Amino acid sequence: METFDIVVIGAGFSGLYALHRLRDHNVVCFEAGAGVGGTWYWNRYPGARVDIPSMEYSYSFDDELQQEWRWPEMFSAQPELERYVNHVADRFALRDKIRLSNGVERMRFDEAANRWHVHTAKGDHVVCKYVVAATGALSAPNTPAWPGRERFKGEVLHTTAWPSDGIDLTGKRVGQVGTGSTGIQLAPIIAAQAEHLTVFQRTPAFSMPSGNRPMDPGHEQEWKQNYPQRRQEMLQTAGVSMLQRSGVACSEYTEAERQALLEEAWTSQSAFQLLLTFSDVLTDKESNDVVSEFVRNKIRAIVKDPETAELLAPKTYPIGAKRLCIDNGYFETFNRDNVTLVDAKAAPIVEFTERGLRTTEAEYDLDVIVTATGFDAITGAMTRIDIEGVGGRKLTDKWVDGPTAWLGLIVAGFPNLLMIHGPLTPGAQAQMLMVGEWQVNFVADIIESLESDGFSRIDATEEAEGWWAEEVDMLSRYTLHRLADSWYNAKNIEGKKGGFMIYVGGFPRFAQLSNEAIADNFKGFVRS
Ligand SMILES: Cc1cc2nc3c(=O)[nH]c(=O)nc-3n(C[C@H](O)[C@H](O)[C@H](O)COP(=O)(O)OP(=O)(O)OC[C@H]3O[C@@H](n4cnc5c(N)ncnc54)[C@H](O)[C@@H]3O)c2cc1C
């Protein structure tokens, strides 16, 4: 048994920064993967790319780092992000604190000593005062539960476990299941290589052209010269500052003006610009309908076969209610002779067969099946650890009807366990690298203040969890997000309970309320 001040779980962007920020303490980090980078270590499928401009999707904590690093493209691809995160691990000498391929499996809080006992896959048993869970909101893969996988003679790949040396799909019949953000990035690349691609779609996604291009030297220079101010602007928005925000409601414009503005946004080369064309796209259904129909018409214009175009055009939820996807020629892919779209909503997949996949209507012969089926999002990484808090209560029991957490940070009855990107935080409604960095600073400040004030334990009250649940619920009623079934509300996985798990009040309000709670003598917390 070893003793540490702090255990950090996860060596993604958040966990790595936590190691650096908390370096004056005795810290160890456990990471399930064999390398650092989290999302950008696991998701090495072809086409994996960030949807936030590179100059913004980068650490802000060290000015020399942000001045020296050169991003080759406006929107970074996975290999570049992995290279960057490895550079950071070396540059800040973080590696000797990280134990790779050594996931945390079990944790138990010792109430008498105010210590966590942490047990890992390789048998490590560590006792520590604080646990910083940087386990990721999108890190627990969702694997389809269809029976018969052992019968299938071909290969099954999940996008989060892509072979690191790639896979040659030339001459193969590939089935891709899932058309979320990942599937949209992947399909054009598979289609260009495979003999045939069959895309199984349950729910179509809204997507706009990514605008990726080689880094514009003027843009890079402008950001590097103004980084302090730019980073401040990011904190005052949601971390995406390149966008033009409209202060004008859709109803104020004529039809011709609306179409002209939307056309401008579509070709703006700034992801998400469509959602900001009018001030009320995410709050007013009629405004949203205008934007949704604009995108549906784009899909109809791109995709030559009208039936396929209609199937690809989302009609059951408002645009932006799930994170808008960005793509590099996704809809165009369906004009290729070697690509077929299958409506897996009308005829769901029921099983693997020896030859491929069977839906309720047909059997599809395939050599490779790629599951781009997303994640047991937000709560999955935490609930997959056996966590026992005060009174022997399991986290999975506490969260049986959905997650609770004060400020999305700490769960009542699970003291000294502080989450980064926990449930009920802004998550994908903000730029997550930036929010992760902010949350790590917030957590580090809390730990430092507890230490200097002589406390050894911090918990939340159930009353405070209730306040936060009300805040999250109240805000979700102001926006259209609740109208979509997605991983925001646990509806991407059959049977998963969760309610609305994302804070949609905006990062600035989230940060302000979090700071106010601390300033108000740790309101909602119990220190002892
Ligand atoms: C394909 C994809 C694209 C994305 N694109 C964007 C984007 O464009 N913009 C954006 O803002 N965000 C994006 N995200 C979200 C992305 O997750 C965050 O931006 C950011 O990388 C999160 O960093 P993190 O360190 O908090 O979590 P992660 O990167 O998820 O890292 C968590 C780490 O914890 C480890 N872990 C989990 N459980 C355990 C355990 N029990 N024991 C040990 N280790 C454990 C995991 O292995 C993982 O390495 C994307 C996510 C995915 C999956």
Coordinates of C-alpha atoms and ligand atoms in Angstrom, one line a residue:
M1 CA 0.0 0.0 0.0
E2 CA 1.3 3.4 -1.0
T3 CA 0.3 6.8 0.3
F4 CA -0.2 10.0 -1.8
D5 CA -1.8 13.3 -1.2
I6 CA -3.8 13.2 -4.5
V7 CA -4.8 10.6 -7.0
V8 CA -5.7 11.9 -10.5
I9 CA -7.7 9.4 -12.6
G10 CA -7.2 9.8 -16.3
A11 CA -4.3 11.3 -18.4
G12 CA -6.3 13.2 -20.9
F13 CA -6.0 16.9 -21.3
S14 CA -7.7 17.5 -17.9
G15 CA -5.7 14.9 -16.0
L16 CA -2.4 16.0 -17.4
Y17 CA -3.0 19.6 -16.5
A18 CA -4.1 18.5 -13.0
L19 CA -0.8 16.8 -12.6
H20 CA 1.0 19.9 -13.6
R21 CA -1.1 22.3 -11.5
L22 CA -0.9 20.1 -8.4
R23 CA 2.8 19.3 -8.8
D24 CA 3.6 20.7 -5.4
H25 CA 1.7 17.9 -3.8
N26 CA 2.5 14.2 -3.8
V27 CA 0.4 13.1 -6.8
V28 CA 0.0 10.0 -8.8
C29 CA -2.1 9.5 -12.0
F30 CA -3.7 6.3 -13.1
E31 CA -4.6 5.9 -16.8
A32 CA -6.5 3.0 -18.3
G33 CA -4.9 3.6 -21.8
A34 CA -1.3 2.7 -22.8
G35 CA -0.6 6.4 -23.7
V36 CA -1.6 9.9 -22.6
G37 CA -4.1 12.1 -24.4
G38 CA -7.5 10.6 -23.4
T39 CA -9.9 11.3 -26.2
W40 CA -7.0 11.9 -28.6
Y41 CA -5.3 8.7 -27.6
W42 CA -8.3 6.4 -28.0
N43 CA -10.1 8.0 -31.0
R44 CA -7.6 7.3 -33.7
Y45 CA -10.1 6.4 -36.4
P46 CA -9.4 8.0 -39.8
G47 CA -10.9 11.5 -39.9
A48 CA -10.9 12.1 -36.1
R49 CA -10.6 15.9 -35.8
V50 CA -11.5 18.6 -33.4
D51 CA -14.4 20.9 -34.2
I52 CA -12.9 24.0 -32.5
P53 CA -10.1 26.0 -34.2
S54 CA -6.7 24.8 -33.2
M55 CA -5.5 28.1 -31.8
E56 CA -8.3 27.8 -29.3
Y57 CA -8.3 24.1 -28.6
S58 CA -5.0 24.2 -26.9
Y59 CA -3.7 24.8 -23.4
S60 CA -3.6 28.3 -22.1
F61 CA -1.6 27.8 -18.9
D62 CA 1.8 28.3 -20.3
D63 CA 2.6 31.2 -22.6
E64 CA 5.8 29.8 -24.0
L65 CA 4.0 26.7 -25.0
Q66 CA 1.2 28.5 -26.8
Q67 CA 3.7 30.8 -28.5
E68 CA 6.0 28.0 -29.6
W69 CA 3.6 25.3 -30.7
R70 CA 2.7 25.4 -34.5
W71 CA -0.6 24.0 -35.5
P72 CA -0.5 22.9 -39.1
E73 CA -4.3 23.1 -39.7
M74 CA -7.1 25.3 -38.7
F75 CA -8.9 22.3 -37.1
S76 CA -6.5 19.8 -35.7
A77 CA -6.6 16.1 -36.5
Q78 CA -6.1 13.4 -34.0
P79 CA -2.4 12.6 -34.8
E80 CA -1.5 16.3 -34.3
L81 CA -3.4 16.5 -31.0
E82 CA -1.8 13.3 -29.8
R83 CA 1.7 14.7 -30.7
Y84 CA 0.9 17.9 -28.8
V85 CA -0.3 16.2 -25.7
N86 CA 2.8 14.0 -25.6
H87 CA 4.9 17.1 -26.0
V88 CA 3.2 18.6 -23.0
A89 CA 3.7 15.4 -21.0
D90 CA 7.5 15.6 -21.8
R91 CA 7.9 19.4 -21.6
F92 CA 6.4 19.6 -18.1
A93 CA 8.0 16.3 -16.9
L94 CA 4.7 14.6 -16.1
R95 CA 5.4 11.1 -17.2
D96 CA 7.0 9.8 -14.0
K97 CA 3.8 10.5 -12.2
I98 CA 1.6 8.5 -14.6
R99 CA 0.9 4.8 -14.4
L100 CA -0.3 3.7 -17.8
S101 CA -2.5 0.7 -18.7
N102 CA -3.6 0.8 -15.0
G103 CA -7.2 1.8 -14.7
V104 CA -8.8 2.5 -11.4
E105 CA -11.3 -0.3 -10.7
R106 CA -12.5 0.3 -7.1
M107 CA -12.4 3.1 -4.5
R108 CA -13.6 3.1 -0.9
F109 CA -13.8 6.1 1.4
D110 CA -12.4 5.5 4.9
E111 CA -14.6 7.8 7.0
A112 CA -12.5 7.6 10.2
A113 CA -9.2 8.6 8.4
N114 CA -10.8 10.8 5.7
R115 CA -8.9 8.9 3.1
W116 CA -9.7 7.2 -0.2
H117 CA -8.4 3.7 -0.8
V118 CA -7.9 3.4 -4.6
H119 CA -7.4 0.0 -6.2
T120 CA -6.3 -0.5 -9.8
A121 CA -6.3 -3.0 -12.6
K122 CA -2.6 -3.9 -12.0
G123 CA -3.3 -4.4 -8.3
D124 CA -2.0 -1.1 -7.0
H125 CA -3.5 -0.1 -3.7
V126 CA -3.1 3.6 -2.9
V127 CA -4.3 5.6 0.0
C128 CA -4.8 9.3 -0.6
K129 CA -6.6 12.4 0.7
Y130 CA -8.2 13.6 -2.5
V131 CA -9.2 12.0 -5.8
V132 CA -9.4 14.2 -8.9
A133 CA -11.6 12.3 -11.3
A134 CA -10.5 13.5 -14.8
T135 CA -12.1 10.4 -16.3
G136 CA -13.7 12.1 -19.3
A137 CA -17.3 12.8 -20.3
L138 CA -16.9 10.9 -23.6
S139 CA -14.5 8.1 -22.6
A140 CA -16.6 5.1 -21.8
P141 CA -17.5 3.4 -25.2
N142 CA -21.0 2.4 -25.9
T143 CA -20.9 -1.0 -27.5
P144 CA -24.0 -2.4 -29.2
A145 CA -25.5 -5.3 -27.4
W146 CA -26.7 -7.3 -30.4
P147 CA -26.3 -11.0 -30.0
G148 CA -24.2 -13.2 -32.2
R149 CA -20.9 -11.3 -32.4
E150 CA -18.9 -14.6 -32.0
R151 CA -20.7 -15.9 -35.1
F152 CA -19.5 -13.1 -37.4
K153 CA -16.5 -14.3 -39.5
G154 CA -15.2 -10.8 -40.3
E155 CA -13.7 -8.1 -38.1
V156 CA -15.5 -5.7 -35.7
L157 CA -14.0 -2.4 -34.9
H158 CA -15.1 0.3 -32.5
T159 CA -14.0 3.8 -33.4
T160 CA -12.5 4.2 -29.9
A161 CA -10.3 1.2 -30.4
W162 CA -9.0 1.6 -33.9
P163 CA -5.7 -0.3 -34.6
S164 CA -2.9 2.2 -34.0
D165 CA -1.2 1.1 -37.3
G166 CA -4.5 1.6 -39.2
I167 CA -6.4 -1.0 -41.2
D168 CA -6.5 -1.4 -45.0
L169 CA -10.1 -1.5 -46.1
T170 CA -9.3 -1.8 -49.8
G171 CA -11.6 -4.3 -51.4
K172 CA -13.6 -4.8 -48.3
R173 CA -17.4 -4.6 -47.7
V174 CA -17.7 -2.3 -44.7
G175 CA -20.7 -1.7 -42.5
Q176 CA -20.7 1.5 -40.5
V177 CA -23.1 1.7 -37.6
G178 CA -23.8 5.2 -36.3
T179 CA -24.0 8.6 -37.9
G180 CA -23.1 10.9 -35.1
S181 CA -20.1 13.2 -35.1
T182 CA -17.7 10.3 -35.4
G183 CA -19.6 8.5 -38.1
I184 CA -19.8 11.7 -40.1
Q185 CA -16.0 12.1 -40.0
L186 CA -15.4 8.5 -40.8
A187 CA -17.8 7.7 -43.7
P188 CA -16.1 9.7 -46.5
I189 CA -12.7 8.2 -45.7
I190 CA -14.0 4.6 -45.6
A191 CA -16.0 5.2 -48.8
A192 CA -13.0 6.3 -50.6
Q193 CA -11.1 3.1 -49.7
A194 CA -13.6 0.3 -49.3
E195 CA -15.2 -1.7 -52.1
H196 CA -18.6 -0.9 -50.6
L197 CA -19.8 1.0 -47.5
T198 CA -23.2 0.4 -46.0
V199 CA -24.1 3.1 -43.5
F200 CA -26.7 2.1 -40.8
Q201 CA -28.4 5.2 -39.6
R202 CA -30.7 5.4 -36.6
T203 CA -31.0 9.2 -36.4
P204 CA -29.7 11.6 -39.0
A205 CA -27.4 14.4 -37.9
F206 CA -27.3 18.1 -38.8
S207 CA -23.9 18.9 -40.1
M208 CA -22.2 21.8 -41.8
P209 CA -18.9 22.1 -43.7
S210 CA -15.9 22.1 -41.3
G211 CA -14.0 24.8 -43.1
N212 CA -10.8 22.9 -42.3
R213 CA -7.8 24.3 -44.2
P214 CA -4.0 24.7 -43.7
M215 CA -3.3 27.2 -40.9
D216 CA -3.6 30.7 -42.0
P217 CA -0.3 32.4 -40.9
G218 CA -2.1 35.7 -40.4
H219 CA -4.7 34.0 -38.1
E220 CA -1.9 32.3 -36.2
Q221 CA 0.1 35.5 -35.7
E222 CA -3.0 37.4 -34.7
W223 CA -3.8 34.9 -32.0
K224 CA -0.3 34.6 -30.7
Q225 CA 0.0 38.4 -30.4
N226 CA -3.3 38.6 -28.5
Y227 CA -3.4 35.4 -26.6
P228 CA -4.1 36.9 -23.1
Q229 CA -7.1 38.9 -24.5
R230 CA -8.3 36.0 -26.6
R231 CA -8.2 33.6 -23.8
Q232 CA -10.2 36.0 -21.7
E233 CA -12.8 36.3 -24.5
M234 CA -13.0 32.6 -24.6
L235 CA -13.8 32.5 -20.8
Q236 CA -16.5 35.1 -21.3
T237 CA -18.2 33.0 -24.1
A238 CA -18.1 29.3 -24.2
G239 CA -14.6 29.0 -25.4
V240 CA -15.3 29.5 -29.1
S241 CA -14.4 33.1 -29.9
M242 CA -14.0 33.1 -33.7
L243 CA -17.8 33.2 -34.2
Q244 CA -19.9 36.2 -34.9
R245 CA -22.8 36.4 -32.5
S246 CA -26.0 38.0 -33.7
G247 CA -28.0 40.2 -31.4
V248 CA -31.0 40.1 -33.8
A249 CA -33.9 37.7 -33.6
C250 CA -34.8 35.7 -36.8
S251 CA -38.3 37.3 -36.9
E252 CA -36.6 40.8 -37.4
Y253 CA -35.4 39.8 -40.9
T254 CA -37.2 39.3 -44.2
E255 CA -37.1 35.8 -45.8
A256 CA -34.4 37.0 -48.3
E257 CA -32.2 38.5 -45.5
R258 CA -32.5 35.3 -43.5
Q259 CA -31.4 33.1 -46.4
A260 CA -28.5 35.5 -47.3
L261 CA -27.3 35.4 -43.7
L262 CA -27.6 31.6 -43.5
E263 CA -25.7 31.2 -46.8
E264 CA -22.9 33.4 -45.3
A265 CA -22.8 31.2 -42.2
W266 CA -22.8 28.0 -44.2
T267 CA -19.7 29.1 -46.1
S268 CA -18.1 31.0 -43.2
Q269 CA -15.5 28.2 -42.6
S270 CA -16.3 28.6 -38.9
A271 CA -17.9 25.6 -37.3
F272 CA -21.2 26.4 -35.4
Q273 CA -21.7 29.8 -37.1
L274 CA -25.1 28.6 -38.3
L275 CA -26.3 28.4 -34.7
L276 CA -25.5 32.0 -34.1
T277 CA -26.9 33.5 -37.3
F278 CA -29.9 34.8 -35.2
S279 CA -29.9 35.5 -31.5
D280 CA -32.7 33.0 -30.8
V281 CA -31.8 29.9 -32.8
L282 CA -31.4 27.8 -29.6
T283 CA -34.3 29.3 -27.7
D284 CA -37.1 29.9 -30.2
K285 CA -38.6 27.0 -32.2
E286 CA -39.7 29.1 -35.1
S287 CA -36.2 30.6 -35.5
N288 CA -34.7 27.2 -35.2
D289 CA -37.1 25.8 -37.8
V290 CA -35.8 28.3 -40.3
V291 CA -32.2 27.2 -39.7
S292 CA -33.1 23.5 -39.6
E293 CA -35.0 23.8 -42.9
F294 CA -32.0 25.7 -44.5
V295 CA -29.7 22.7 -43.7
R296 CA -32.3 20.2 -44.8
N297 CA -32.4 22.0 -48.1
K298 CA -28.6 22.0 -48.4
I299 CA -28.7 18.2 -47.9
R300 CA -31.4 17.9 -50.6
A301 CA -29.3 19.9 -52.9
I302 CA -26.1 17.9 -52.3
V303 CA -27.5 14.4 -52.3
K304 CA -28.7 13.3 -55.7
D305 CA -31.1 10.5 -54.8
P306 CA -34.2 12.2 -53.3
E307 CA -35.1 9.3 -51.1
T308 CA -31.6 9.1 -49.6
A309 CA -31.6 12.9 -49.1
E310 CA -34.9 12.8 -47.2
L311 CA -33.5 10.0 -45.0
L312 CA -30.4 12.1 -44.3
A313 CA -32.4 15.2 -43.5
P314 CA -33.0 15.4 -39.7
K315 CA -36.7 16.2 -38.9
T316 CA -37.3 14.9 -35.4
Y317 CA -35.3 17.4 -33.3
P318 CA -34.1 21.1 -33.6
I319 CA -30.7 21.9 -35.0
G320 CA -28.2 22.5 -32.2
A321 CA -30.2 20.5 -29.7
K322 CA -27.4 18.0 -30.0
R323 CA -23.9 19.2 -30.7
L324 CA -23.9 20.3 -34.4
C325 CA -21.6 18.1 -36.4
I326 CA -19.1 19.4 -38.9
D327 CA -17.9 17.4 -41.9
N328 CA -15.6 17.1 -44.8
G329 CA -17.9 15.9 -47.6
Y330 CA -20.2 13.7 -45.6
F331 CA -23.4 14.2 -47.5
E332 CA -21.5 14.1 -50.9
T333 CA -20.4 10.5 -49.9
F334 CA -23.9 9.3 -50.5
N335 CA -23.6 10.2 -54.2
R336 CA -21.0 7.5 -54.7
D337 CA -21.9 4.3 -56.3
N338 CA -20.3 2.2 -53.6
V339 CA -22.3 3.7 -50.7
T340 CA -25.7 2.6 -49.4
L341 CA -27.7 4.2 -46.6
V342 CA -29.9 1.9 -44.4
D343 CA -32.6 3.2 -42.3
A344 CA -31.9 1.4 -39.0
K345 CA -34.7 3.3 -37.3
A346 CA -37.4 1.8 -39.5
A347 CA -35.7 -1.6 -39.5
P348 CA -33.4 -1.9 -36.5
I349 CA -30.3 -4.1 -36.4
V350 CA -31.1 -7.2 -34.4
E351 CA -28.1 -9.4 -34.6
F352 CA -24.7 -10.2 -36.0
T353 CA -24.8 -13.2 -38.3
E354 CA -22.0 -15.3 -39.7
R355 CA -21.9 -13.0 -42.8
G356 CA -22.6 -9.6 -41.4
L357 CA -25.6 -7.9 -39.8
R358 CA -29.3 -8.6 -39.8
T359 CA -31.9 -5.9 -39.4
T360 CA -35.6 -6.7 -39.0
E361 CA -35.9 -6.5 -42.8
A362 CA -32.7 -7.9 -44.4
E363 CA -29.3 -9.4 -43.9
Y364 CA -26.2 -7.5 -45.0
D365 CA -23.0 -9.2 -46.1
L366 CA -20.0 -7.5 -44.7
D367 CA -16.2 -8.1 -44.2
V368 CA -15.7 -5.4 -41.5
I369 CA -18.2 -3.8 -39.1
V370 CA -17.3 -0.5 -37.7
T371 CA -19.4 0.6 -34.7
A372 CA -19.4 4.4 -34.4
T373 CA -21.9 4.1 -31.6
G374 CA -20.6 6.7 -29.2
F375 CA -20.3 6.7 -25.5
D376 CA -22.0 5.9 -22.2
A377 CA -21.5 9.6 -21.9
I378 CA -21.0 11.9 -18.9
T379 CA -21.6 9.3 -16.1
G380 CA -20.2 6.1 -17.8
A381 CA -16.6 6.5 -16.8
M382 CA -17.4 7.1 -13.2
T383 CA -20.1 4.4 -12.8
R384 CA -17.8 1.8 -14.3
I385 CA -15.6 2.3 -11.2
D386 CA -16.9 0.6 -8.1
I387 CA -17.0 3.6 -5.8
E388 CA -18.1 3.4 -2.2
G389 CA -18.6 6.6 -0.2
V390 CA -19.8 7.4 3.3
G391 CA -21.8 4.6 5.0
G392 CA -20.7 2.2 2.3
R393 CA -23.1 3.8 -0.2
K394 CA -22.2 3.0 -3.9
L395 CA -22.1 5.8 -6.4
T396 CA -24.2 3.7 -8.8
D397 CA -26.9 3.4 -6.1
K398 CA -26.9 7.1 -5.5
W399 CA -27.1 7.8 -9.2
V400 CA -29.6 5.1 -10.0
D401 CA -32.2 7.6 -11.3
G402 CA -29.6 10.0 -12.8
P403 CA -26.6 11.9 -11.6
T404 CA -26.5 14.4 -8.8
A405 CA -23.6 16.7 -7.9
W406 CA -23.2 20.2 -6.4
L407 CA -21.9 22.4 -9.2
G408 CA -21.2 19.3 -11.1
L409 CA -18.1 18.9 -9.0
I410 CA -18.8 16.9 -5.9
V411 CA -21.4 14.3 -4.9
A412 CA -22.9 14.4 -1.4
G413 CA -21.7 11.5 0.6
F414 CA -18.5 11.1 -1.5
P415 CA -16.1 13.5 0.2
N416 CA -12.8 14.7 -1.3
L417 CA -13.8 13.2 -4.7
L418 CA -13.7 16.1 -7.1
M419 CA -14.8 15.7 -10.7
I420 CA -13.6 17.4 -13.9
H421 CA -16.3 17.5 -16.6
G422 CA -18.7 15.8 -14.2
P423 CA -22.4 15.5 -14.9
L424 CA -24.3 18.8 -14.8
T425 CA -21.4 20.8 -16.1
P426 CA -21.4 22.6 -19.5
G427 CA -19.6 19.6 -21.2
A428 CA -20.0 19.8 -24.9
Q429 CA -21.9 23.0 -24.7
A430 CA -18.5 24.7 -24.3
Q431 CA -15.0 24.2 -25.5
M432 CA -14.0 21.3 -23.3
L433 CA -10.3 21.8 -23.1
M434 CA -10.8 25.3 -21.8
V435 CA -13.5 24.3 -19.3
G436 CA -11.3 21.4 -18.2
E437 CA -8.4 23.7 -17.5
W438 CA -10.7 26.1 -15.7
Q439 CA -12.1 23.3 -13.5
V440 CA -8.7 22.0 -12.7
N441 CA -7.7 25.4 -11.4
F442 CA -11.0 25.6 -9.5
V443 CA -10.3 22.2 -7.9
A444 CA -6.7 23.0 -7.1
D445 CA -7.7 26.3 -5.4
I446 CA -10.2 24.4 -3.3
I447 CA -7.6 21.8 -2.3
E448 CA -5.1 24.6 -1.5
S449 CA -7.6 26.5 0.6
L450 CA -8.6 23.3 2.6
E451 CA -5.0 22.6 3.3
S452 CA -4.2 26.1 4.4
D453 CA -7.3 26.3 6.6
G454 CA -6.5 23.0 8.2
F455 CA -9.5 21.0 6.9
S456 CA -9.1 17.4 5.9
R457 CA -12.5 16.8 4.4
I458 CA -14.9 18.4 2.0
D459 CA -18.4 17.2 1.1
A460 CA -21.5 18.7 -0.4
T461 CA -25.0 18.8 1.2
E462 CA -27.9 17.0 -0.5
E463 CA -29.7 20.3 -0.3
A464 CA -27.0 21.9 -2.5
E465 CA -27.3 19.0 -5.0
G466 CA -31.0 19.9 -5.1
W467 CA -30.3 23.5 -5.8
W468 CA -28.0 22.5 -8.7
A469 CA -30.5 20.1 -10.1
E470 CA -33.1 22.9 -10.1
E471 CA -30.7 25.3 -11.8
V472 CA -29.9 22.7 -14.5
D473 CA -33.5 21.8 -15.0
M474 CA -34.7 25.4 -15.1
L475 CA -32.1 26.3 -17.7
S476 CA -32.9 23.3 -19.9
R477 CA -36.4 24.5 -20.1
Y478 CA -35.3 27.8 -21.7
T479 CA -33.5 26.1 -24.6
L480 CA -34.5 23.6 -27.2
H481 CA -32.0 21.0 -26.1
R482 CA -34.6 19.0 -24.2
L483 CA -36.4 18.4 -27.5
A484 CA -33.7 15.9 -28.8
D485 CA -32.9 12.4 -27.6
S486 CA -29.2 12.4 -27.2
W487 CA -26.3 11.7 -24.9
Y488 CA -27.2 15.0 -23.1
N489 CA -30.2 13.3 -21.6
A490 CA -29.0 9.7 -21.6
K491 CA -31.4 8.8 -24.4
N492 CA -28.6 7.5 -26.7
I493 CA -28.5 4.3 -24.7
E494 CA -31.6 2.1 -24.2
G495 CA -32.6 1.9 -20.6
K496 CA -30.1 4.4 -19.3
K497 CA -31.7 6.9 -16.8
G498 CA -30.2 10.3 -16.4
G499 CA -32.5 13.2 -17.1
F500 CA -30.9 16.2 -18.6
M501 CA -27.2 16.0 -17.6
I502 CA -25.7 19.0 -19.3
Y503 CA -25.5 22.6 -17.9
V504 CA -26.9 24.8 -20.7
G505 CA -26.8 28.1 -18.9
G506 CA -23.5 28.9 -20.5
F507 CA -19.9 28.6 -19.2
P508 CA -19.8 32.2 -17.8
R509 CA -22.8 31.7 -15.6
F510 CA -21.5 28.3 -14.6
A511 CA -18.2 29.7 -13.6
Q512 CA -19.8 32.7 -11.8
L513 CA -22.1 30.5 -9.7
S514 CA -19.2 28.2 -8.8
N515 CA -17.0 31.1 -7.8
E516 CA -19.8 32.7 -5.8
A517 CA -20.4 29.5 -3.8
I518 CA -16.7 29.5 -2.7
A519 CA -16.7 33.2 -2.0
D520 CA -19.9 32.7 0.1
N521 CA -18.0 30.8 2.7
F522 CA -18.2 27.5 0.7
K523 CA -21.9 27.6 0.3
G524 CA -23.4 24.1 -0.2
F525 CA -20.1 22.4 0.9
V526 CA -19.3 20.9 4.3
R527 CA -15.7 21.2 5.5
S528 CA -14.4 19.5 8.5
Ligands
LIG1 C1 -14.2 11.8 -31.1 C2 -14.2 13.0 -30.1 C3 -14.1 14.3 -30.6 C4 -14.2 15.4 -29.8 N1 -14.1 16.6 -30.3 C5 -14.2 17.7 -29.5 C6 -14.1 19.0 -30.0 O1 -14.0 19.2 -31.2 N2 -14.2 20.1 -29.1 C7 -14.3 19.9 -27.8 O2 -14.4 20.8 -27.0 N3 -14.3 18.6 -27.3 C8 -14.3 17.5 -28.1 N4 -14.4 16.3 -27.6 C9 -14.5 16.1 -26.1 C10 -13.1 15.8 -25.5 O3 -13.4 14.6 -24.7 C11 -12.6 16.9 -24.7 O4 -12.4 18.1 -25.5 C12 -11.3 16.7 -23.9 O5 -10.4 16.0 -24.7 C13 -11.6 16.0 -22.6 O6 -10.4 15.8 -21.9 P1 -10.4 15.0 -20.5 O7 -9.0 14.9 -20.1 O8 -11.3 15.8 -19.6 O9 -11.1 13.6 -20.8 P2 -10.6 12.5 -21.8 O10 -9.8 13.0 -22.9 O11 -11.9 11.7 -22.1 O12 -9.7 11.6 -20.8 C14 -10.1 10.8 -19.8 C15 -9.1 9.8 -19.5 O13 -9.5 9.1 -18.4 C16 -9.2 7.7 -18.5 N5 -10.0 6.9 -17.6 C17 -11.4 6.8 -17.6 N6 -11.7 6.0 -16.6 C18 -10.6 5.6 -16.0 C19 -10.3 4.7 -14.9 N7 -11.3 4.1 -14.2 N8 -9.0 4.5 -14.6 C20 -8.0 5.1 -15.2 N9 -8.2 6.0 -16.3 C21 -9.5 6.2 -16.7 C22 -9.5 7.4 -20.0 O14 -8.9 6.3 -20.4 C23 -9.1 8.7 -20.6 O15 -7.8 8.6 -21.1 C24 -14.4 15.2 -28.4 C25 -14.5 13.9 -27.9 C26 -14.5 12.8 -28.8 C27 -14.6 11.5 -28.2

